[in-house]
Coordinates of C-alpha atoms in Angstrom, one line a residue:
M1 CA -18.3 -24.7 77.4
H2 CA -16.5 -22.0 79.3
E3 CA -15.6 -18.8 77.7
Q4 CA -11.8 -18.4 77.4
I5 CA -10.5 -16.2 80.2
G6 CA -8.2 -13.4 79.1
R7 CA -8.8 -14.1 75.4
E8 CA -8.1 -10.5 74.6
A9 CA -4.4 -11.1 75.3
A10 CA -4.2 -14.0 72.8
M11 CA -2.6 -11.8 70.1
P12 CA 0.8 -11.6 68.4
N13 CA 3.6 -10.3 70.6
P14 CA 5.6 -7.9 68.4
A15 CA 8.7 -8.6 70.5
L16 CA 8.8 -12.2 69.2
T17 CA 8.4 -11.3 65.5
A18 CA 12.0 -12.2 64.6
F19 CA 11.5 -15.7 65.9
G20 CA 8.9 -16.3 63.2
V21 CA 11.7 -17.6 61.0
L22 CA 11.7 -20.8 63.2
I23 CA 8.0 -21.6 62.6
G24 CA 7.4 -25.1 61.2
G25 CA 8.7 -28.6 61.4
W26 CA 12.4 -29.5 61.3
T27 CA 14.4 -32.7 61.0
T28 CA 17.6 -32.6 63.0
V29 CA 21.0 -34.4 62.6
G30 CA 23.6 -33.8 65.3
S31 CA 26.5 -35.0 67.4
H32 CA 27.3 -35.0 71.1
P33 CA 30.6 -35.8 72.9
L34 CA 28.7 -38.3 75.1
V35 CA 28.4 -40.5 72.0
P36 CA 31.4 -39.9 69.8
G37 CA 31.0 -41.1 66.2
T38 CA 27.2 -41.4 66.5
T39 CA 24.9 -39.4 64.4
L40 CA 21.9 -38.3 66.4
H41 CA 18.6 -38.1 64.4
G42 CA 15.7 -36.1 65.7
R43 CA 13.1 -33.5 65.0
A44 CA 11.9 -30.2 66.3
S45 CA 8.9 -28.0 65.8
F46 CA 8.1 -24.3 66.5
E47 CA 4.6 -22.9 66.6
W48 CA 2.8 -19.8 67.8
I49 CA 0.5 -20.4 70.7
E50 CA -2.1 -18.2 72.3
G51 CA -2.6 -16.2 69.1
G52 CA 1.1 -15.5 68.8
A53 CA 1.6 -14.2 72.4
F54 CA 4.2 -17.0 72.8
L55 CA 6.3 -19.4 70.8
L56 CA 6.3 -23.2 71.6
M57 CA 9.3 -25.3 70.7
R58 CA 9.2 -29.2 70.9
S59 CA 12.3 -31.4 70.4
E60 CA 13.3 -35.0 70.5
I61 CA 16.2 -37.3 69.5
L62 CA 14.8 -40.4 67.9
N63 CA 17.7 -42.8 68.0
D64 CA 19.2 -42.5 71.5
S65 CA 17.0 -42.5 74.6
R66 CA 19.7 -40.9 76.7
F67 CA 18.7 -37.5 75.2
P68 CA 15.4 -36.4 76.6
S69 CA 12.4 -35.0 74.7
G70 CA 11.7 -31.5 75.7
M71 CA 9.7 -28.4 75.1
A72 CA 10.1 -24.7 75.7
V73 CA 7.9 -21.6 75.7
F74 CA 9.5 -18.4 74.4
G75 CA 8.5 -15.1 75.8
H76 CA 9.8 -11.5 76.3
D77 CA 10.3 -9.3 79.4
D78 CA 9.5 -5.7 78.2
A79 CA 11.0 -4.1 81.3
Q80 CA 14.4 -5.8 80.9
G81 CA 14.3 -6.2 77.1
D82 CA 15.2 -9.8 77.5
W83 CA 13.9 -12.9 75.6
M84 CA 13.8 -16.2 77.4
M85 CA 12.7 -19.8 77.0
I86 CA 11.1 -21.7 79.9
Y87 CA 12.4 -25.3 79.2
F88 CA 11.0 -28.6 80.5
D89 CA 11.9 -32.1 79.6
Q90 CA 10.8 -35.7 80.2
R91 CA 13.2 -36.1 83.1
G92 CA 11.3 -33.3 84.9
V93 CA 14.2 -30.9 84.4
S94 CA 13.0 -27.2 84.2
R95 CA 15.3 -24.3 83.3
I96 CA 15.1 -20.6 82.3
I97 CA 17.3 -20.1 79.2
H98 CA 18.0 -16.7 77.7
T99 CA 17.7 -16.3 73.9
S100 CA 18.2 -13.8 71.2
L101 CA 17.7 -13.7 67.4
S102 CA 19.5 -11.0 65.5
G103 CA 19.7 -11.2 61.7
K104 CA 20.6 -14.8 60.9
V105 CA 22.1 -15.6 64.3
W106 CA 20.0 -17.3 67.0
K107 CA 21.6 -17.7 70.5
T108 CA 20.6 -19.4 73.7
W109 CA 22.5 -19.3 77.0
R110 CA 22.1 -20.2 80.6
D111 CA 24.7 -19.2 83.3
A112 CA 24.3 -21.4 86.3
P113 CA 26.9 -22.5 89.0
G114 CA 28.2 -25.9 88.0
F115 CA 26.5 -26.2 84.6
S116 CA 26.3 -23.4 82.1
Q117 CA 25.2 -23.9 78.5
R118 CA 25.2 -21.8 75.4
M119 CA 24.3 -22.4 71.7
T120 CA 25.0 -20.3 68.6
A121 CA 23.0 -21.1 65.5
T122 CA 23.3 -19.7 62.0
I123 CA 20.2 -19.6 59.8
S124 CA 20.7 -20.0 56.1
D125 CA 19.8 -17.2 53.7
D126 CA 16.8 -19.1 52.5
G127 CA 15.7 -19.9 56.0
N128 CA 15.6 -23.7 55.5
T129 CA 18.7 -24.7 57.4
I130 CA 19.9 -23.9 60.9
T131 CA 23.4 -25.0 62.0
S132 CA 23.9 -24.9 65.7
V133 CA 26.9 -25.4 67.9
G134 CA 26.4 -26.1 71.6
E135 CA 28.8 -25.7 74.5
L136 CA 28.8 -26.3 78.2
S137 CA 30.9 -25.2 81.2
R138 CA 31.1 -26.7 84.6
D139 CA 33.2 -23.8 86.1
G140 CA 31.9 -20.8 84.2
S141 CA 35.1 -20.2 82.3
T142 CA 36.2 -23.3 80.5
W143 CA 33.9 -24.3 77.7
E144 CA 33.6 -27.7 76.0
A145 CA 31.5 -29.2 73.2
D146 CA 27.8 -30.0 73.9
L147 CA 25.0 -31.0 71.5
S148 CA 25.5 -29.5 68.0
Q149 CA 22.8 -30.0 65.3
T150 CA 21.7 -29.1 61.8
F151 CA 18.0 -28.4 61.4
T152 CA 16.5 -28.9 58.0
R153 CA 13.0 -27.5 57.3
E154 CA 10.5 -30.2 56.5
R155 CA 8.8 -29.9 53.1
W156 CA 5.7 -31.5 51.6
G157 CA 4.0 -31.9 48.3
G158 CA 7.0 -30.7 46.3
R159 CA 5.8 -27.1 46.4
G160 CA 8.4 -25.9 48.9
A161 CA 5.9 -24.9 51.6
P162 CA 6.8 -25.9 55.1
R163 CA 4.5 -28.6 56.6
P164 CA 3.0 -27.5 59.9
P165 CA 4.1 -29.7 62.9
R166 CA 1.6 -32.3 64.0
G167 CA -1.3 -30.9 66.0
T168 CA -0.5 -27.4 64.9
L169 CA -3.4 -25.0 64.1
R170 CA -2.4 -22.4 61.6
Q171 CA -2.8 -18.9 63.0

């Protein structure tokens, strides 16, 4: 077996500490203007990878195949003081999305010609519910509804402890 190259860098990234509130498995319920009147059911998970150097998000909508499963790796640029997600989904779409988490408000945004997106999410005081509102803009100035979701933390065993996402190693 090969020794892990660069293993010394596999350590917690202090710039990502605030995002720790997202760690765990979540069920999602949402809506999208593409399918008015339809409740979208899904799930998401967040886990530290590489010893906490990065955060990995996985997401899927379970009841409508028009919405792709995706994943994103969260990181931080020390020089610019900017957090970002590198997103990839089952269609082969890849995007850099900026993100922030301040207090109980998590935001994501992407400003791109012809298709900008933003999301504002509020985290409940107990950290077990996240309510997000998504918007998109095709001209950079007029915003319309996009995917909006409520995330509910998964629980197990009646003890109130979050269940780790499948395949997650506790770190």
